[in-house]
Short mmCIF file of N, CA and C in Angstrom, two decimals:
data_model
loop_
_atom_site.label_atom_id
_atom_site.label_comp_id
_atom_site.label_asym_id
_atom_site.label_seq_id
_atom_site.Cartn_x
_atom_site.Cartn_y
_atom_site.Cartn_z
N UNK A 71 -82.07 233.03 -285.63
CA UNK A 71 -81.82 231.63 -285.85
C UNK A 71 -82.04 230.84 -284.56
N UNK A 72 -81.61 231.35 -283.43
CA UNK A 72 -81.81 230.62 -282.18
C UNK A 72 -83.25 230.66 -281.70
N UNK A 73 -84.05 231.55 -282.26
CA UNK A 73 -85.46 231.63 -281.89
C UNK A 73 -86.37 230.96 -282.92
N UNK A 74 -85.79 230.31 -283.89
CA UNK A 74 -86.56 229.64 -284.93
C UNK A 74 -86.82 228.19 -284.51
N UNK A 75 -88.08 227.81 -284.28
CA UNK A 75 -88.37 226.44 -283.84
C UNK A 75 -87.96 225.39 -284.86
N UNK A 76 -88.05 225.70 -286.15
CA UNK A 76 -87.65 224.72 -287.17
C UNK A 76 -86.15 224.45 -287.10
N UNK A 77 -85.36 225.51 -286.95
CA UNK A 77 -83.91 225.34 -286.83
C UNK A 77 -83.58 224.54 -285.58
N UNK A 78 -84.22 224.85 -284.47
CA UNK A 78 -83.95 224.15 -283.22
C UNK A 78 -84.28 222.66 -283.36
N UNK A 79 -85.40 222.35 -283.98
CA UNK A 79 -85.78 220.96 -284.16
C UNK A 79 -84.80 220.20 -285.03
N UNK A 80 -84.42 220.79 -286.15
CA UNK A 80 -83.46 220.13 -287.04
C UNK A 80 -82.09 220.01 -286.39
N UNK A 81 -81.63 221.04 -285.73
CA UNK A 81 -80.31 221.01 -285.11
C UNK A 81 -80.23 219.92 -284.03
N UNK A 82 -81.21 219.87 -283.15
CA UNK A 82 -81.19 218.88 -282.08
C UNK A 82 -81.33 217.47 -282.64
N UNK A 83 -82.15 217.30 -283.67
CA UNK A 83 -82.29 215.98 -284.29
C UNK A 83 -80.97 215.51 -284.89
N UNK A 84 -80.33 216.37 -285.66
CA UNK A 84 -79.04 216.00 -286.26
C UNK A 84 -78.00 215.74 -285.18
N UNK A 85 -77.98 216.57 -284.16
CA UNK A 85 -77.04 216.40 -283.04
C UNK A 85 -77.22 215.03 -282.38
N UNK A 86 -78.46 214.65 -282.12
CA UNK A 86 -78.71 213.37 -281.45
C UNK A 86 -78.43 212.18 -282.36
N UNK A 87 -78.65 212.32 -283.66
CA UNK A 87 -78.30 211.25 -284.60
C UNK A 87 -76.79 211.07 -284.65
N UNK A 88 -76.05 212.17 -284.71
CA UNK A 88 -74.59 212.09 -284.71
C UNK A 88 -74.10 211.50 -283.38
N UNK A 89 -74.71 211.90 -282.28
CA UNK A 89 -74.36 211.33 -280.98
C UNK A 89 -74.57 209.82 -280.98
N UNK A 90 -75.69 209.36 -281.52
CA UNK A 90 -75.98 207.93 -281.55
C UNK A 90 -74.95 207.18 -282.40
N UNK A 91 -74.59 207.76 -283.53
CA UNK A 91 -73.58 207.13 -284.39
C UNK A 91 -72.24 207.07 -283.66
N UNK A 92 -71.83 208.15 -283.03
CA UNK A 92 -70.56 208.16 -282.30
C UNK A 92 -70.58 207.18 -281.13
N UNK A 93 -71.71 207.03 -280.47
CA UNK A 93 -71.81 206.11 -279.34
C UNK A 93 -71.68 204.66 -279.81
N UNK A 94 -72.12 204.37 -281.03
CA UNK A 94 -72.03 203.01 -281.56
C UNK A 94 -70.64 202.67 -282.09
N UNK A 95 -69.87 203.70 -282.45
CA UNK A 95 -68.51 203.47 -282.94
C UNK A 95 -67.58 203.49 -281.74
N UNK A 96 -66.87 202.41 -281.52
CA UNK A 96 -66.03 202.29 -280.33
C UNK A 96 -64.91 203.33 -280.29
N UNK A 97 -64.46 203.81 -281.43
CA UNK A 97 -63.37 204.77 -281.46
C UNK A 97 -63.82 206.18 -281.04
N UNK A 98 -65.11 206.45 -281.03
CA UNK A 98 -65.63 207.79 -280.76
C UNK A 98 -66.33 207.89 -279.40
N UNK A 99 -66.00 207.03 -278.47
CA UNK A 99 -66.70 207.00 -277.18
C UNK A 99 -66.46 208.28 -276.39
N UNK A 100 -65.26 208.82 -276.44
CA UNK A 100 -64.97 210.05 -275.69
C UNK A 100 -65.77 211.24 -276.22
N UNK A 101 -65.86 211.34 -277.54
CA UNK A 101 -66.65 212.43 -278.13
C UNK A 101 -68.13 212.23 -277.81
N UNK A 102 -68.60 210.99 -277.86
CA UNK A 102 -70.00 210.71 -277.54
C UNK A 102 -70.31 211.07 -276.09
N UNK A 103 -69.37 210.82 -275.19
CA UNK A 103 -69.58 211.17 -273.78
C UNK A 103 -69.71 212.69 -273.61
N UNK A 104 -68.86 213.44 -274.29
CA UNK A 104 -68.95 214.90 -274.23
C UNK A 104 -70.27 215.39 -274.82
N UNK A 105 -70.69 214.77 -275.90
CA UNK A 105 -71.96 215.16 -276.52
C UNK A 105 -73.13 214.81 -275.60
N UNK A 106 -73.02 213.71 -274.87
CA UNK A 106 -74.08 213.30 -273.97
C UNK A 106 -74.29 214.34 -272.86
N UNK A 107 -73.22 215.01 -272.45
CA UNK A 107 -73.33 216.01 -271.39
C UNK A 107 -74.14 217.22 -271.84
N UNK A 108 -74.10 217.55 -273.14
CA UNK A 108 -74.81 218.72 -273.65
C UNK A 108 -76.23 218.40 -274.14
N UNK A 109 -76.55 217.13 -274.30
CA UNK A 109 -77.85 216.74 -274.84
C UNK A 109 -79.03 217.25 -273.99
N UNK A 110 -79.00 217.16 -272.65
CA UNK A 110 -80.14 217.70 -271.88
C UNK A 110 -80.32 219.20 -272.06
N UNK A 111 -79.23 219.93 -272.16
CA UNK A 111 -79.34 221.38 -272.38
C UNK A 111 -79.97 221.68 -273.73
N UNK A 112 -79.60 220.91 -274.74
CA UNK A 112 -80.19 221.12 -276.06
C UNK A 112 -81.68 220.77 -276.07
N UNK A 113 -82.06 219.74 -275.33
CA UNK A 113 -83.47 219.38 -275.26
C UNK A 113 -84.27 220.47 -274.55
N UNK A 114 -83.70 221.05 -273.50
CA UNK A 114 -84.38 222.16 -272.82
C UNK A 114 -84.49 223.37 -273.74
N UNK A 115 -83.43 223.67 -274.49
CA UNK A 115 -83.47 224.77 -275.46
C UNK A 115 -84.53 224.52 -276.52
N UNK A 116 -84.62 223.28 -277.01
CA UNK A 116 -85.63 222.94 -278.01
C UNK A 116 -87.04 223.14 -277.45
N UNK A 117 -87.30 222.63 -276.27
CA UNK A 117 -88.63 222.77 -275.67
C UNK A 117 -88.98 224.24 -275.44
N UNK A 118 -88.04 225.01 -274.90
CA UNK A 118 -88.28 226.43 -274.66
C UNK A 118 -88.56 227.17 -275.96
N UNK A 119 -87.77 226.90 -276.99
CA UNK A 119 -87.93 227.58 -278.28
C UNK A 119 -89.27 227.27 -278.91
N UNK A 120 -89.66 226.01 -278.89
CA UNK A 120 -90.94 225.63 -279.50
C UNK A 120 -92.11 226.22 -278.73
N UNK A 121 -92.05 226.17 -277.41
CA UNK A 121 -93.17 226.70 -276.62
C UNK A 121 -93.25 228.22 -276.68
N UNK A 122 -92.13 228.90 -276.71
CA UNK A 122 -92.14 230.37 -276.68
C UNK A 122 -92.34 231.00 -278.06
N UNK A 123 -91.68 230.45 -279.09
CA UNK A 123 -91.67 231.10 -280.39
C UNK A 123 -92.42 230.33 -281.47
N UNK A 124 -92.90 229.12 -281.17
CA UNK A 124 -93.62 228.34 -282.16
C UNK A 124 -95.00 228.91 -282.43
N UNK A 125 -95.46 228.71 -283.65
CA UNK A 125 -96.79 229.20 -284.04
C UNK A 125 -97.66 228.01 -284.42
N UNK A 126 -98.87 228.00 -283.90
CA UNK A 126 -99.83 226.94 -284.19
C UNK A 126 -100.71 227.41 -285.33
N UNK A 127 -100.75 226.63 -286.41
CA UNK A 127 -101.53 227.01 -287.59
C UNK A 127 -102.80 226.18 -287.75
N UNK A 128 -103.14 225.38 -286.78
CA UNK A 128 -104.32 224.53 -286.89
C UNK A 128 -105.58 225.27 -286.48
N UNK A 129 -106.69 224.55 -286.56
CA UNK A 129 -107.99 225.12 -286.20
C UNK A 129 -108.09 225.28 -284.69
N UNK A 130 -108.73 226.33 -284.26
CA UNK A 130 -108.93 226.57 -282.83
C UNK A 130 -110.13 225.75 -282.34
N UNK A 131 -110.15 225.45 -281.05
CA UNK A 131 -111.28 224.73 -280.47
C UNK A 131 -112.51 225.61 -280.43
N UNK A 132 -113.64 224.99 -280.66
CA UNK A 132 -114.91 225.71 -280.58
C UNK A 132 -115.37 225.74 -279.12
N UNK A 133 -116.38 226.53 -278.83
CA UNK A 133 -116.92 226.60 -277.48
C UNK A 133 -117.46 225.24 -277.06
N UNK A 134 -117.11 224.80 -275.88
CA UNK A 134 -117.58 223.53 -275.36
C UNK A 134 -116.72 222.33 -275.75
N UNK A 135 -115.71 222.50 -276.56
CA UNK A 135 -114.83 221.40 -276.94
C UNK A 135 -113.64 221.34 -275.99
N UNK A 136 -113.33 220.11 -275.58
CA UNK A 136 -112.19 219.92 -274.71
C UNK A 136 -110.97 219.42 -275.47
N UNK A 137 -111.20 218.63 -276.50
CA UNK A 137 -110.12 218.03 -277.25
C UNK A 137 -110.22 218.46 -278.71
N UNK A 138 -109.12 218.67 -279.35
CA UNK A 138 -109.13 219.05 -280.75
C UNK A 138 -108.33 218.06 -281.59
N UNK A 139 -109.02 217.22 -282.34
CA UNK A 139 -108.36 216.26 -283.22
C UNK A 139 -108.65 216.68 -284.65
N UNK A 140 -107.60 216.97 -285.41
CA UNK A 140 -107.78 217.40 -286.78
C UNK A 140 -107.83 216.23 -287.74
N UNK A 141 -107.33 215.07 -287.34
CA UNK A 141 -107.27 213.94 -288.26
C UNK A 141 -108.46 212.99 -288.11
N UNK A 142 -109.29 213.15 -287.09
CA UNK A 142 -110.44 212.28 -286.90
C UNK A 142 -111.68 213.09 -286.58
N UNK A 143 -112.79 212.58 -287.03
CA UNK A 143 -114.07 213.21 -286.69
C UNK A 143 -114.44 212.84 -285.26
N UNK A 144 -115.21 213.69 -284.62
CA UNK A 144 -115.61 213.46 -283.24
C UNK A 144 -116.40 212.17 -283.11
N UNK A 145 -117.20 211.84 -284.11
CA UNK A 145 -118.00 210.63 -284.06
C UNK A 145 -117.17 209.35 -284.17
N UNK A 146 -115.98 209.44 -284.78
CA UNK A 146 -115.12 208.27 -284.93
C UNK A 146 -114.36 207.93 -283.67
N UNK A 147 -114.26 208.86 -282.74
CA UNK A 147 -113.49 208.62 -281.52
C UNK A 147 -114.20 207.66 -280.58
N UNK A 148 -115.53 207.65 -280.58
CA UNK A 148 -116.30 206.71 -279.78
C UNK A 148 -116.30 206.96 -278.29
N UNK A 149 -115.91 208.12 -277.85
CA UNK A 149 -115.89 208.37 -276.41
C UNK A 149 -116.72 209.57 -276.01
N UNK A 150 -117.44 210.17 -276.94
CA UNK A 150 -118.22 211.38 -276.61
C UNK A 150 -119.68 211.12 -276.76
#
């Protein structure tokens, strides 16, 4: 579970949304402050998990290609 990039993404997203809600509610400022202290650690965990255990399912670059855009054709970019 801790090595699953999807779980890490959802967990950190929900955590930060709850943090934002608590920060906006004046009665929950102390909890929001405690959550703010852990937010950088969670972001580092998310980045590490995605980079180490994430799988890329897109097309690989061909020989001689520097950039890989799956949503646009090379001719539409206007810079090559």
